[in-house]
XYZ file of C-alpha atoms in Angstrom:
509
model
C -18.839 -68.196 -5.076
C -21.180 -69.956 -2.661
C -24.907 -69.407 -2.433
C -26.021 -66.315 -0.547
C -29.042 -65.873 1.688
C -31.210 -62.789 1.425
C -31.442 -61.062 4.783
C -32.426 -57.552 3.666
C -34.252 -56.010 0.719
C -34.917 -52.565 -0.718
C -38.191 -52.368 -2.639
C -39.193 -49.267 -4.628
C -41.517 -49.975 -7.533
C -44.011 -48.288 -9.823
C -46.075 -51.397 -10.585
C -47.269 -53.426 -7.609
C -48.909 -56.143 -9.743
C -47.554 -59.462 -8.499
C -45.570 -57.873 -5.685
C -47.741 -59.115 -2.795
C -46.649 -62.787 -2.838
C -42.995 -61.716 -3.027
C -43.322 -59.467 0.006
C -45.161 -62.168 1.951
C -42.447 -64.707 1.112
C -39.752 -62.274 2.228
C -41.617 -61.838 5.515
C -41.738 -65.613 5.977
C -37.988 -65.758 5.400
C -37.371 -63.086 8.047
C -36.002 -60.562 5.533
C -35.765 -56.930 6.648
C -37.580 -54.779 4.098
C -36.742 -51.139 3.347
C -39.017 -49.066 1.149
C -40.268 -45.629 0.113
C -43.451 -43.752 -0.722
C -46.251 -45.694 -2.364
C -44.416 -49.004 -2.136
C -43.897 -48.527 1.593
C -47.629 -47.891 2.042
C -48.467 -50.950 -0.078
C -46.335 -53.157 2.162
C -47.726 -51.628 5.372
C -51.266 -52.259 4.100
C -50.343 -55.943 3.901
C -49.611 -55.754 7.628
C -45.941 -56.476 7.002
C -43.171 -54.613 8.783
C -41.234 -52.210 6.599
C -38.452 -49.751 7.420
C -38.836 -46.357 5.708
C -35.699 -45.364 3.814
C -35.968 -41.985 5.589
C -35.167 -43.760 8.860
C -31.909 -44.984 7.323
C -30.849 -41.729 5.639
C -32.300 -39.283 8.195
C -33.570 -37.335 5.192
C -37.195 -37.081 4.107
C -38.341 -37.551 0.530
C -37.736 -34.109 -0.991
C -38.432 -32.081 -4.136
C -41.846 -33.582 -4.674
C -40.489 -37.123 -4.504
C -37.677 -36.543 -6.984
C -35.098 -37.440 -4.323
C -35.804 -40.398 -2.037
C -33.099 -43.086 -2.275
C -30.136 -41.070 -3.579
C -28.004 -41.268 -0.445
C -24.680 -42.932 0.565
C -26.413 -45.002 3.234
C -28.591 -46.572 0.549
C -26.007 -47.006 -2.170
C -23.317 -48.011 0.310
C -25.582 -50.815 1.457
C -25.941 -51.999 -2.137
C -22.445 -51.461 -3.526
C -20.309 -52.747 -0.674
C -18.259 -55.887 -1.277
C -19.304 -58.265 1.462
C -15.997 -60.170 1.432
C -13.956 -56.954 1.607
C -12.811 -56.131 5.161
C -12.473 -52.429 4.454
C -16.008 -52.211 3.047
C -17.400 -54.100 6.042
C -15.621 -51.730 8.427
C -16.981 -48.651 6.663
C -20.519 -50.009 6.796
C -20.104 -50.428 10.552
C -18.512 -46.993 11.051
C -21.224 -45.160 9.095
C -24.087 -47.352 10.297
C -25.001 -48.441 6.776
C -27.351 -51.436 6.554
C -26.414 -54.311 4.257
C -28.820 -54.769 1.306
C -28.918 -58.148 -0.449
C -31.923 -57.654 -2.705
C -33.148 -54.683 -4.736
C -36.563 -54.739 -6.402
C -37.332 -51.816 -8.714
C -39.925 -51.149 -11.405
C -39.253 -47.897 -13.254
C -41.643 -45.062 -14.045
C -43.362 -45.952 -17.368
C -41.561 -43.490 -19.627
C -42.414 -45.138 -22.973
C -46.085 -45.632 -22.089
C -46.300 -41.999 -21.033
C -44.840 -40.846 -24.360
C -47.171 -43.163 -26.293
C -50.184 -41.788 -24.389
C -49.657 -38.336 -25.894
C -48.949 -36.777 -22.489
C -47.505 -33.295 -22.170
C -43.768 -32.738 -22.251
C -43.773 -31.928 -18.530
C -45.575 -35.161 -17.653
C -43.105 -37.083 -19.788
C -40.119 -35.428 -18.103
C -41.479 -36.371 -14.681
C -41.570 -40.007 -15.805
C -37.789 -40.076 -16.275
C -36.768 -42.267 -13.350
C -33.577 -41.185 -11.565
C -33.431 -43.024 -8.269
C -34.800 -46.254 -9.700
C -32.361 -46.432 -12.595
C -29.486 -45.694 -10.203
C -30.575 -48.472 -7.844
C -30.763 -50.904 -10.756
C -27.292 -50.077 -12.003
C -25.764 -50.288 -8.546
C -27.374 -53.620 -7.669
C -26.664 -55.122 -11.072
C -23.025 -54.057 -10.898
C -22.650 -55.746 -7.520
C -24.268 -59.029 -8.588
C -21.501 -60.856 -6.695
C -23.416 -60.039 -3.514
C -26.777 -58.553 -4.533
C -29.676 -59.808 -6.630
C -31.525 -57.179 -8.660
C -35.126 -57.544 -9.841
C -35.528 -54.676 -12.315
C -39.020 -55.002 -13.787
C -42.544 -56.112 -13.020
C -42.030 -58.593 -15.854
C -39.532 -60.465 -13.667
C -41.570 -60.643 -10.457
C -42.955 -64.106 -11.228
C -39.552 -65.566 -12.091
C -38.028 -64.140 -8.924
C -40.877 -65.500 -6.793
C -40.244 -68.928 -8.275
C -36.582 -68.600 -7.327
C -37.470 -67.603 -3.749
C -39.789 -70.559 -3.369
C -37.481 -73.114 -4.942
C -34.334 -72.082 -3.026
C -35.906 -70.766 0.168
C -34.291 -67.330 -0.094
C -30.871 -68.399 -1.320
C -29.363 -67.323 -4.646
C -26.378 -68.594 -6.613
C -23.942 -66.398 -8.478
C -25.471 -67.717 -11.708
C -28.912 -66.584 -10.520
C -27.644 -63.140 -9.604
C -25.683 -62.707 -12.831
C -28.734 -63.697 -14.863
C -30.875 -61.068 -13.153
C -28.029 -58.585 -13.584
C -28.110 -59.086 -17.348
C -31.863 -58.472 -17.296
C -31.271 -55.316 -15.266
C -28.760 -53.825 -17.688
C -31.138 -54.685 -20.531
C -33.853 -52.702 -18.731
C -31.596 -49.742 -17.986
C -30.066 -49.518 -21.469
C -33.487 -49.788 -23.132
C -34.873 -47.113 -20.822
C -32.062 -44.691 -21.611
C -32.393 -45.378 -25.335
C -36.091 -44.475 -25.207
C -35.297 -41.240 -23.380
C -32.565 -40.258 -25.840
C -34.768 -40.971 -28.849
C -37.518 -38.813 -27.337
C -35.109 -35.899 -26.938
C -33.609 -36.511 -30.392
C -36.860 -36.621 -32.365
C -35.540 -33.924 -34.667
C -32.394 -36.018 -35.340
C -30.230 -33.096 -34.289
C -27.647 -35.572 -33.055
C -26.473 -38.047 -35.690
C -26.590 -41.031 -33.380
C -28.271 -44.395 -33.940
C -29.767 -45.984 -30.829
C -32.033 -48.985 -31.299
C -33.345 -51.101 -28.471
C -35.884 -53.872 -28.974
C -36.617 -56.037 -25.972
C -39.150 -58.255 -27.764
C -36.908 -60.760 -29.517
C -37.990 -63.956 -31.235
C -35.789 -66.741 -32.545
C -36.913 -67.785 -36.018
C -36.588 -71.267 -37.498
C -33.710 -69.917 -39.594
C -32.735 -66.864 -41.589
C -33.054 -66.233 -45.298
C -31.661 -69.726 -45.880
C -31.647 -72.824 -43.653
C -27.938 -72.530 -42.855
C -28.413 -69.005 -41.404
C -29.685 -68.165 -37.927
C -32.543 -65.704 -37.867
C -34.208 -63.431 -35.313
C -37.025 -60.881 -35.261
C -36.908 -57.973 -32.835
C -40.121 -56.018 -32.567
C -43.652 -56.042 -31.205
C -45.352 -58.275 -33.756
C -48.469 -58.592 -31.598
C -48.975 -54.834 -31.667
C -49.154 -54.915 -35.461
C -51.106 -58.118 -36.005
C -53.562 -60.489 -34.441
C -52.479 -63.940 -35.601
C -55.579 -66.087 -36.070
C -54.208 -69.270 -37.583
C -51.275 -71.053 -39.134
C -47.648 -71.941 -38.595
C -44.904 -69.697 -37.277
C -43.764 -66.961 -39.637
C -40.313 -67.358 -41.161
C -37.651 -64.735 -41.867
C -38.728 -64.552 -45.515
C -42.416 -64.453 -44.545
C -41.730 -61.425 -42.378
C -39.908 -59.596 -45.164
C -42.809 -60.241 -47.534
C -45.371 -59.245 -44.918
C -43.467 -55.995 -44.381
C -43.542 -55.267 -48.116
C -47.241 -56.147 -48.312
C -48.220 -53.898 -45.420
C -46.238 -50.931 -46.734
C -47.871 -51.309 -50.145
C -51.472 -51.745 -48.985
C -51.240 -48.742 -46.671
C -50.963 -46.600 -49.806
C -54.583 -47.623 -50.494
C -55.991 -47.283 -46.988
C -59.655 -46.173 -46.953
C -59.883 -46.513 -50.737
C -62.136 -48.833 -52.750
C -61.588 -52.582 -52.201
C -57.985 -53.338 -53.150
C -56.134 -56.638 -53.212
C -52.429 -57.357 -53.615
C -50.447 -60.540 -54.121
C -46.725 -60.317 -53.400
C -43.789 -62.568 -54.074
C -40.214 -61.834 -53.009
C -41.219 -58.369 -51.742
C -42.780 -57.277 -55.052
C -46.403 -57.162 -56.171
C -47.120 -59.784 -58.821
C -50.868 -59.145 -58.742
C -52.807 -56.031 -57.831
C -56.281 -54.687 -58.500
C -58.879 -52.283 -57.170
C -62.554 -53.005 -57.774
C -66.067 -52.419 -56.402
C -65.899 -55.652 -54.411
C -62.978 -57.362 -52.713
C -63.927 -60.603 -54.463
C -63.463 -59.044 -57.898
C -60.301 -57.266 -56.739
C -58.812 -60.627 -55.753
C -59.870 -62.346 -58.973
C -58.309 -59.606 -61.085
C -55.176 -59.406 -58.931
C -54.661 -63.149 -59.375
C -55.120 -62.796 -63.140
C -52.087 -60.482 -63.183
C -49.755 -63.440 -62.614
C -51.390 -66.685 -61.456
C -48.041 -68.479 -61.736
C -46.077 -66.247 -59.354
C -49.025 -66.121 -56.952
C -48.286 -69.704 -55.904
C -46.827 -69.539 -52.386
C -47.356 -65.788 -52.227
C -48.428 -63.271 -49.596
C -51.993 -61.975 -49.983
C -53.262 -58.722 -48.499
C -56.512 -56.783 -48.624
C -57.410 -53.254 -47.553
C -60.884 -54.344 -46.452
C -62.639 -57.306 -44.863
C -62.327 -60.630 -46.668
C -65.752 -62.176 -47.160
C -66.929 -65.719 -47.860
C -66.866 -65.405 -51.669
C -63.305 -64.089 -51.659
C -62.181 -66.745 -49.178
C -63.581 -69.491 -51.408
C -61.423 -68.231 -54.285
C -58.329 -67.792 -52.096
C -58.749 -71.319 -50.722
C -58.082 -72.716 -54.207
C -54.585 -71.203 -54.146
C -51.570 -72.346 -52.157
C -50.461 -69.218 -50.321
C -48.294 -68.623 -47.272
C -50.011 -65.661 -45.603
C -53.349 -63.836 -45.878
C -53.638 -60.390 -44.272
C -56.708 -58.191 -43.888
C -58.233 -55.677 -41.470
C -60.836 -58.369 -40.690
C -62.337 -61.644 -41.889
C -65.981 -62.630 -41.864
C -66.764 -65.693 -39.753
C -67.503 -67.729 -42.879
C -64.279 -66.601 -44.551
C -62.254 -67.501 -41.485
C -63.731 -70.976 -41.343
C -62.874 -71.573 -45.002
C -59.333 -70.211 -44.828
C -58.531 -72.217 -41.709
C -59.041 -75.284 -43.882
C -55.294 -75.289 -44.587
C -53.549 -75.844 -41.253
C -50.306 -74.069 -42.193
C -51.882 -71.036 -43.866
C -51.068 -67.957 -41.768
C -54.000 -65.601 -41.202
C -53.277 -62.133 -39.833
C -55.477 -59.202 -38.905
C -53.609 -55.956 -39.555
C -54.092 -53.561 -36.674
C -54.265 -49.821 -37.171
C -50.737 -48.927 -36.104
C -48.214 -46.303 -37.167
C -45.006 -47.608 -38.702
C -41.567 -46.232 -37.729
C -40.553 -42.906 -39.256
C -37.074 -44.172 -40.130
C -35.684 -47.215 -41.894
C -32.474 -48.955 -40.851
C -30.339 -51.525 -42.652
C -26.843 -52.827 -42.104
C -24.166 -51.533 -44.459
C -20.459 -52.445 -44.484
C -19.398 -52.347 -40.828
C -22.232 -50.031 -39.807
C -25.762 -49.059 -40.704
C -27.668 -46.832 -43.107
C -30.545 -44.830 -41.666
C -33.010 -42.730 -43.587
C -36.391 -41.104 -43.228
C -39.232 -43.280 -44.396
C -40.452 -42.523 -47.941
C -43.759 -41.013 -46.863
C -44.249 -39.090 -50.084
C -47.111 -40.461 -52.178
C -47.670 -39.037 -55.643
C -51.062 -37.353 -55.918
C -53.036 -35.708 -58.698
C -52.051 -32.226 -57.549
C -48.352 -33.173 -57.860
C -48.602 -34.007 -61.547
C -47.141 -31.682 -64.143
C -48.277 -32.364 -67.690
C -45.263 -31.896 -69.979
C -46.697 -33.027 -73.331
C -49.101 -31.433 -75.782
C -51.613 -34.146 -75.013
C -52.835 -34.254 -71.410
C -53.959 -37.536 -69.846
C -57.690 -38.120 -69.423
C -59.260 -38.326 -65.953
C -59.340 -42.141 -66.140
C -55.710 -42.208 -67.247
C -54.736 -39.935 -64.354
C -56.358 -42.362 -61.915
C -54.408 -45.218 -63.482
C -51.191 -43.196 -63.431
C -51.518 -42.500 -59.687
C -52.435 -46.152 -59.107
C -49.367 -47.296 -61.041
C -47.125 -44.807 -59.267
C -48.104 -46.149 -55.830
C -47.258 -49.693 -56.890
C -44.030 -48.536 -58.501
C -42.929 -46.844 -55.281
C -42.995 -50.219 -53.521
C -41.314 -52.274 -56.250
C -37.579 -52.980 -56.415
C -35.547 -50.656 -58.666
C -35.044 -50.419 -61.555
C -38.734 -50.881 -62.084
C -41.448 -50.276 -64.633
C -45.121 -50.824 -63.774
C -47.876 -51.258 -66.356
C -51.494 -50.646 -65.315
C -54.847 -50.649 -67.060
C -58.196 -49.936 -65.416
C -56.657 -50.116 -61.926
C -55.218 -53.544 -62.514
C -51.538 -54.403 -62.506
C -50.801 -55.853 -65.944
C -47.146 -56.516 -65.157
C -43.993 -55.002 -63.738
C -40.292 -55.231 -64.449
C -38.478 -55.504 -61.128
C -34.924 -55.141 -59.918
C -33.335 -54.760 -63.350
C -29.989 -53.111 -64.027
C -31.457 -51.354 -67.058
C -34.757 -49.506 -67.291
C -35.133 -50.804 -70.836
C -34.749 -54.353 -69.519
C -37.359 -53.620 -66.855
C -39.811 -52.369 -69.479
C -39.206 -55.281 -71.847
C -39.649 -57.697 -68.949
C -42.965 -56.075 -68.024
C -44.276 -56.093 -71.586
C -43.272 -59.714 -72.145
C -44.889 -60.762 -68.897
C -48.119 -58.879 -69.616
C -48.370 -60.411 -73.062
C -47.684 -63.899 -71.708
C -50.811 -63.558 -69.549
C -52.838 -62.224 -72.500
C -53.125 -58.618 -71.360
C -54.020 -56.133 -74.075
C -51.746 -53.179 -73.324
C -53.559 -50.864 -75.702
C -54.742 -48.012 -73.489
C -52.491 -48.969 -70.550
C -50.282 -46.553 -68.635
C -46.661 -46.848 -67.519
C -44.948 -45.751 -64.297
C -41.196 -45.490 -63.797
C -39.430 -45.071 -60.454
C -36.854 -42.700 -62.007
C -36.426 -40.499 -65.060
C -35.701 -41.599 -68.630
C -32.291 -40.402 -69.865
C -33.196 -41.417 -73.421
C -36.446 -41.726 -75.401
C -36.023 -45.495 -75.899
C -38.425 -46.465 -73.098
C -41.296 -44.239 -74.229
C -40.816 -45.529 -77.801
C -40.947 -49.166 -76.673
C -43.988 -48.402 -74.503
C -45.776 -46.608 -77.340
C -45.196 -49.527 -79.693
C -46.735 -51.832 -77.062
C -49.909 -49.701 -76.911
C -49.224 -47.620 -73.815
C -50.910 -44.215 -73.993
C -49.687 -42.338 -70.911
C -46.544 -42.208 -68.764
C -45.771 -41.060 -65.236
C -42.174 -40.449 -64.176
C -40.206 -38.084 -61.907
C -38.526 -36.118 -64.680
C -35.268 -34.324 -64.064
C -32.990 -35.685 -66.774
C -30.958 -33.203 -68.787
C -32.393 -35.054 -71.774
C -36.056 -34.923 -70.736
C -36.914 -33.137 -73.975
C -35.986 -36.213 -76.012
C -38.718 -38.255 -74.314
C -41.172 -35.347 -74.386
C -40.591 -34.794 -78.107
C -41.173 -38.464 -78.886
C -44.447 -38.435 -76.923
C -45.611 -35.259 -78.692
C -44.836 -36.780 -82.063
C -46.733 -39.976 -81.276
C -49.787 -38.721 -79.351
C -48.631 -40.087 -75.962
C -49.287 -38.086 -72.793
C -46.671 -37.814 -70.057
C -46.637 -36.272 -66.597
C -43.764 -35.499 -64.238
C -44.069 -35.875 -60.468
C -40.790 -34.280 -59.419
C -40.241 -37.131 -56.945
C -38.042 -40.176 -57.455
C -38.965 -43.401 -55.665
C -35.925 -45.678 -55.757
C -36.265 -48.838 -53.709
C -33.114 -50.888 -53.326
């Protein structure tokens, strides 16, 4: 199709930011402008002629503004096919004005929900007329160009200036795609608000912030991230994050949030699992002891702290090659030191709530589940052995359990004095996981005498507690629930080992 000139426009927007130069350009082009309510007043205040929609429909805005543009004379002007003789005749018969341009910016539904507004205020921010105008104009992109968001004002103004009010079919189709993206995202947000209780088993995900990554998990795979990264982090330095970086950062954030507002805690992760972890009186000592847990795996790892990173800690970190360092804040001196490696990514973790559900592809569909928000606490523990753990051992057991929750199954975590000695991760056998953890701890010269053990699931046989006991472990935390729990309990009773059940399994696949 040939280029089309804009001779008439309907403008009805929530946000007027950036609208003024568009309206002035339309005036210069001799475009007839139709409008409603606040937008009409905005245009009049610019001393630009505007035709009230009420003059076209012969109906006032009614029901407190809920109905303004919903009328055949408006939608006929948008939806008519300009090359269709019958449509042209009907427009003439019913005195319907032709509309070539629709500019709409919807009521801010998502922002209203996020603000904590009342249900009634949220309901009133469900746009009806605006969403209908968008769909109509976008459908008829053959003749009409649709600007559907304040985010597109600047691009549209550039188009007006560069083509002097003409648009190509490619231009109109491009804006149409944007419009349907806006409308589908808007409806998804509304549905998810109404379906907060998951009464309807429907999965609707819409992320409009998409980023193309260098590649996926491997260089031959394309990769993308959809989400508001800037809401979660302030990126201070370093190269672009990769697909694998983002997966590790996700694992790191989920783990460290278990220790929010606790004593200084530092974690080092590799391939989504903690390879070093410690909690101390200072963040410097926490880092030093976390690194001691596995200085080999720490190479190229993801580092995260639950408190500000200071100069002393930064000086130690700077000696290590690491991909990403995350903290709630960095001192000025620490930042200067850590910026010494140009590719090292430095992120400030903002205080933001993570999604309540997790989603992953499965077969030809998706698996959705509630987030594992259950954290084992002292009051959850049930002592099942004759010997009860000491207060210090209980602290270590809870510490180990939190790490275990965020480690790939099957997993065993060994902890002593709030320091990760080692873990066995992603094994097909719990015995293999335990043997892996013991071997690793011993290879880094950890004395496991007095250590505790956490398991993400129950022990069907007493073999694990026997192996742990022989390695020097004195206390065990596990969910319990096996029909053969007594076998493990009896072994512990016979060998002076304490064991507690949590009643909660924490598989992580």
